[in-house]
């Protein structure tokens, strides 16, 4: 599923394929790469709301990963 991303550099590939930790960059169910930019305090102890935004350029090597128009809402 995540084959689409991570071809630009080893860092991103490692991040989205690792099982060793929970990366803050993930491929969403809609196939869009998202990066968590913060944690929302929603008042529930066992539920943290991550604030995600689509990533259009790889933060590590600068390669364009997806077109902004492809963002599905
Ligand atoms: Zn990259």
Short mmCIF file of N, CA and C and ligand atoms in Angstrom, two decimals:
data_model
loop_
_atom_site.label_atom_id
_atom_site.label_comp_id
_atom_site.label_asym_id
_atom_site.label_seq_id
_atom_site.Cartn_x
_atom_site.Cartn_y
_atom_site.Cartn_z
N UNK A 1 0.82 -1.19 0.00
CA UNK A 1 0.00 0.00 0.00
C UNK A 1 0.86 1.25 0.00
N UNK A 2 1.93 1.20 0.79
CA UNK A 2 2.76 2.37 0.92
C UNK A 2 3.89 2.38 -0.12
N UNK A 3 3.76 1.53 -1.13
CA UNK A 3 4.79 1.47 -2.16
C UNK A 3 4.87 2.78 -2.93
N UNK A 4 3.76 3.48 -2.94
CA UNK A 4 3.68 4.69 -3.73
C UNK A 4 4.62 5.76 -3.19
N UNK A 5 4.81 5.75 -1.89
CA UNK A 5 5.69 6.73 -1.27
C UNK A 5 6.94 6.03 -0.73
N UNK A 6 7.98 6.78 -0.59
CA UNK A 6 9.21 6.20 -0.06
C UNK A 6 10.20 5.82 -1.15
N UNK A 7 9.84 6.10 -2.39
CA UNK A 7 10.76 5.81 -3.48
C UNK A 7 11.76 6.95 -3.69
N UNK A 8 11.50 8.08 -3.05
CA UNK A 8 12.36 9.25 -3.29
C UNK A 8 13.64 9.17 -2.48
N UNK A 9 13.56 8.68 -1.26
CA UNK A 9 14.76 8.59 -0.43
C UNK A 9 14.57 7.51 0.64
N UNK A 10 15.68 7.07 1.17
CA UNK A 10 15.65 5.98 2.15
C UNK A 10 15.01 6.41 3.47
N UNK A 11 15.13 7.69 3.78
CA UNK A 11 14.59 8.16 5.05
C UNK A 11 13.08 8.03 5.10
N UNK A 12 12.42 8.51 4.05
CA UNK A 12 10.97 8.44 4.01
C UNK A 12 10.51 6.98 3.91
N UNK A 13 11.22 6.21 3.12
CA UNK A 13 10.87 4.79 2.97
C UNK A 13 10.94 4.08 4.31
N UNK A 14 11.97 4.38 5.06
CA UNK A 14 12.13 3.75 6.36
C UNK A 14 11.02 4.18 7.32
N UNK A 15 10.68 5.46 7.26
CA UNK A 15 9.66 6.00 8.17
C UNK A 15 8.31 5.34 7.97
N UNK A 16 7.90 5.22 6.72
CA UNK A 16 6.54 4.73 6.49
C UNK A 16 6.46 3.22 6.48
N UNK A 17 7.61 2.55 6.56
CA UNK A 17 7.57 1.10 6.56
C UNK A 17 8.03 0.51 7.88
N UNK A 18 8.48 1.35 8.79
CA UNK A 18 9.04 0.84 10.05
C UNK A 18 7.96 0.27 10.95
N UNK A 19 8.34 -0.72 11.72
CA UNK A 19 7.45 -1.28 12.74
C UNK A 19 8.01 -0.98 14.13
N UNK A 20 9.12 -0.29 14.16
CA UNK A 20 9.80 -0.07 15.43
C UNK A 20 9.20 1.07 16.23
N UNK A 21 8.55 1.99 15.55
CA UNK A 21 7.90 3.09 16.24
C UNK A 21 6.75 3.59 15.39
N UNK A 22 5.94 4.43 15.96
CA UNK A 22 4.82 4.99 15.22
C UNK A 22 5.24 6.30 14.58
N UNK A 23 5.46 6.30 13.29
CA UNK A 23 5.89 7.52 12.64
C UNK A 23 4.77 8.55 12.60
N UNK A 24 5.15 9.79 12.56
CA UNK A 24 4.17 10.86 12.47
C UNK A 24 3.83 11.18 11.03
N UNK A 25 4.46 10.42 10.13
CA UNK A 25 4.12 10.54 8.72
C UNK A 25 3.52 9.21 8.29
N UNK A 26 2.31 9.25 7.75
CA UNK A 26 1.62 8.02 7.41
C UNK A 26 0.83 8.19 6.13
N UNK A 27 0.64 7.07 5.44
CA UNK A 27 -0.23 7.08 4.29
C UNK A 27 -1.65 6.81 4.76
N UNK A 28 -2.55 7.73 4.49
CA UNK A 28 -3.92 7.58 4.93
C UNK A 28 -4.69 6.56 4.11
N UNK A 29 -5.90 6.26 4.57
CA UNK A 29 -6.74 5.30 3.88
C UNK A 29 -7.07 5.75 2.46
N UNK A 30 -7.00 7.05 2.25
CA UNK A 30 -7.32 7.58 0.93
C UNK A 30 -6.09 7.65 0.02
N UNK A 31 -4.97 7.08 0.50
CA UNK A 31 -3.79 7.04 -0.33
C UNK A 31 -2.98 8.33 -0.34
N UNK A 32 -3.35 9.25 0.52
CA UNK A 32 -2.64 10.52 0.62
C UNK A 32 -1.66 10.43 1.79
N UNK A 33 -0.47 10.97 1.56
CA UNK A 33 0.52 10.97 2.63
C UNK A 33 0.25 12.12 3.60
N UNK A 34 0.12 11.77 4.87
CA UNK A 34 -0.18 12.78 5.87
C UNK A 34 0.96 12.89 6.88
N UNK A 35 1.15 14.09 7.40
CA UNK A 35 2.10 14.29 8.47
C UNK A 35 1.37 14.88 9.67
N UNK A 36 1.60 14.30 10.83
CA UNK A 36 1.01 14.82 12.04
C UNK A 36 1.80 16.04 12.50
N UNK A 37 1.07 17.11 12.72
CA UNK A 37 1.73 18.35 13.09
C UNK A 37 1.44 18.74 14.53
N UNK A 38 0.58 17.98 15.19
CA UNK A 38 0.28 18.32 16.56
C UNK A 38 -0.70 17.33 17.17
N UNK A 39 -0.90 17.48 18.45
CA UNK A 39 -1.82 16.61 19.17
C UNK A 39 -2.93 17.48 19.75
N UNK A 40 -4.15 17.08 19.43
CA UNK A 40 -5.29 17.84 19.90
C UNK A 40 -5.75 17.30 21.24
N UNK A 41 -5.92 18.17 22.18
CA UNK A 41 -6.41 17.77 23.49
C UNK A 41 -7.92 17.76 23.45
N UNK A 42 -8.48 16.57 23.33
CA UNK A 42 -9.93 16.49 23.22
C UNK A 42 -10.59 16.09 24.53
N UNK A 43 -9.83 16.11 25.60
CA UNK A 43 -10.41 15.87 26.91
C UNK A 43 -10.53 14.41 27.31
N UNK A 44 -10.20 13.51 26.37
CA UNK A 44 -10.28 12.09 26.70
C UNK A 44 -8.88 11.57 27.01
N UNK A 45 -8.81 10.81 28.07
CA UNK A 45 -7.48 10.40 28.55
C UNK A 45 -6.80 9.41 27.60
N UNK A 46 -7.57 8.46 27.10
CA UNK A 46 -6.95 7.40 26.31
C UNK A 46 -7.10 7.64 24.81
N UNK A 47 -7.45 8.83 24.46
CA UNK A 47 -7.65 9.12 23.04
C UNK A 47 -7.01 10.45 22.68
N UNK A 48 -5.94 10.36 21.95
CA UNK A 48 -5.28 11.59 21.52
C UNK A 48 -5.64 11.87 20.08
N UNK A 49 -6.07 13.07 19.83
CA UNK A 49 -6.42 13.42 18.47
C UNK A 49 -5.23 14.04 17.75
N UNK A 50 -4.72 13.30 16.77
CA UNK A 50 -3.60 13.83 16.01
C UNK A 50 -4.11 14.78 14.93
N UNK A 51 -3.42 15.87 14.78
CA UNK A 51 -3.76 16.82 13.74
C UNK A 51 -2.87 16.53 12.52
N UNK A 52 -3.51 16.11 11.45
CA UNK A 52 -2.77 15.69 10.26
C UNK A 52 -2.98 16.66 9.11
N UNK A 53 -1.91 16.85 8.34
CA UNK A 53 -2.02 17.63 7.12
C UNK A 53 -1.35 16.85 5.99
N UNK A 54 -1.90 16.95 4.80
CA UNK A 54 -1.27 16.26 3.67
C UNK A 54 0.12 16.83 3.40
N UNK A 55 1.03 15.94 3.02
CA UNK A 55 2.39 16.35 2.69
C UNK A 55 2.56 16.25 1.18
N UNK A 56 2.88 17.36 0.56
CA UNK A 56 3.01 17.34 -0.89
C UNK A 56 4.46 17.21 -1.34
N UNK A 57 5.36 17.57 -0.47
CA UNK A 57 6.78 17.45 -0.77
C UNK A 57 7.46 16.67 0.35
N UNK A 58 8.35 15.79 -0.02
CA UNK A 58 9.07 15.03 1.00
C UNK A 58 9.85 15.99 1.89
N UNK A 59 9.64 15.89 3.21
CA UNK A 59 10.34 16.81 4.12
C UNK A 59 11.83 16.52 4.24
N UNK A 60 12.27 15.41 3.66
CA UNK A 60 13.66 15.02 3.83
C UNK A 60 14.51 15.32 2.60
N UNK A 61 13.94 15.11 1.43
CA UNK A 61 14.74 15.33 0.23
C UNK A 61 14.10 16.35 -0.71
N UNK A 62 12.87 16.76 -0.44
CA UNK A 62 12.25 17.81 -1.22
C UNK A 62 11.57 17.36 -2.50
N UNK A 63 11.53 16.08 -2.74
CA UNK A 63 10.85 15.58 -3.93
C UNK A 63 9.35 15.75 -3.81
N UNK A 64 8.72 16.17 -4.91
CA UNK A 64 7.27 16.27 -4.89
C UNK A 64 6.66 14.87 -4.88
N UNK A 65 5.80 14.63 -3.91
CA UNK A 65 5.26 13.30 -3.71
C UNK A 65 3.87 13.14 -4.30
N UNK A 66 3.11 14.21 -4.27
CA UNK A 66 1.74 14.14 -4.76
C UNK A 66 1.28 15.52 -5.19
N UNK A 67 0.32 15.53 -6.08
CA UNK A 67 -0.22 16.79 -6.57
C UNK A 67 -1.24 17.33 -5.59
N UNK A 68 -1.22 18.63 -5.42
CA UNK A 68 -2.13 19.23 -4.47
C UNK A 68 -3.58 19.02 -4.89
N UNK A 69 -3.80 18.93 -6.20
CA UNK A 69 -5.15 18.76 -6.72
C UNK A 69 -5.72 17.39 -6.35
N UNK A 70 -4.83 16.44 -6.06
CA UNK A 70 -5.30 15.09 -5.79
C UNK A 70 -5.85 14.93 -4.39
N UNK A 71 -5.71 15.97 -3.62
CA UNK A 71 -6.21 15.87 -2.25
C UNK A 71 -7.71 15.66 -2.24
N UNK A 72 -8.12 14.63 -1.57
CA UNK A 72 -9.55 14.33 -1.46
C UNK A 72 -10.03 14.76 -0.09
N UNK A 73 -11.15 15.38 -0.09
CA UNK A 73 -11.68 15.86 1.20
C UNK A 73 -12.81 14.99 1.67
ZN1 LIG B 1 12.35 11.85 0.16
#
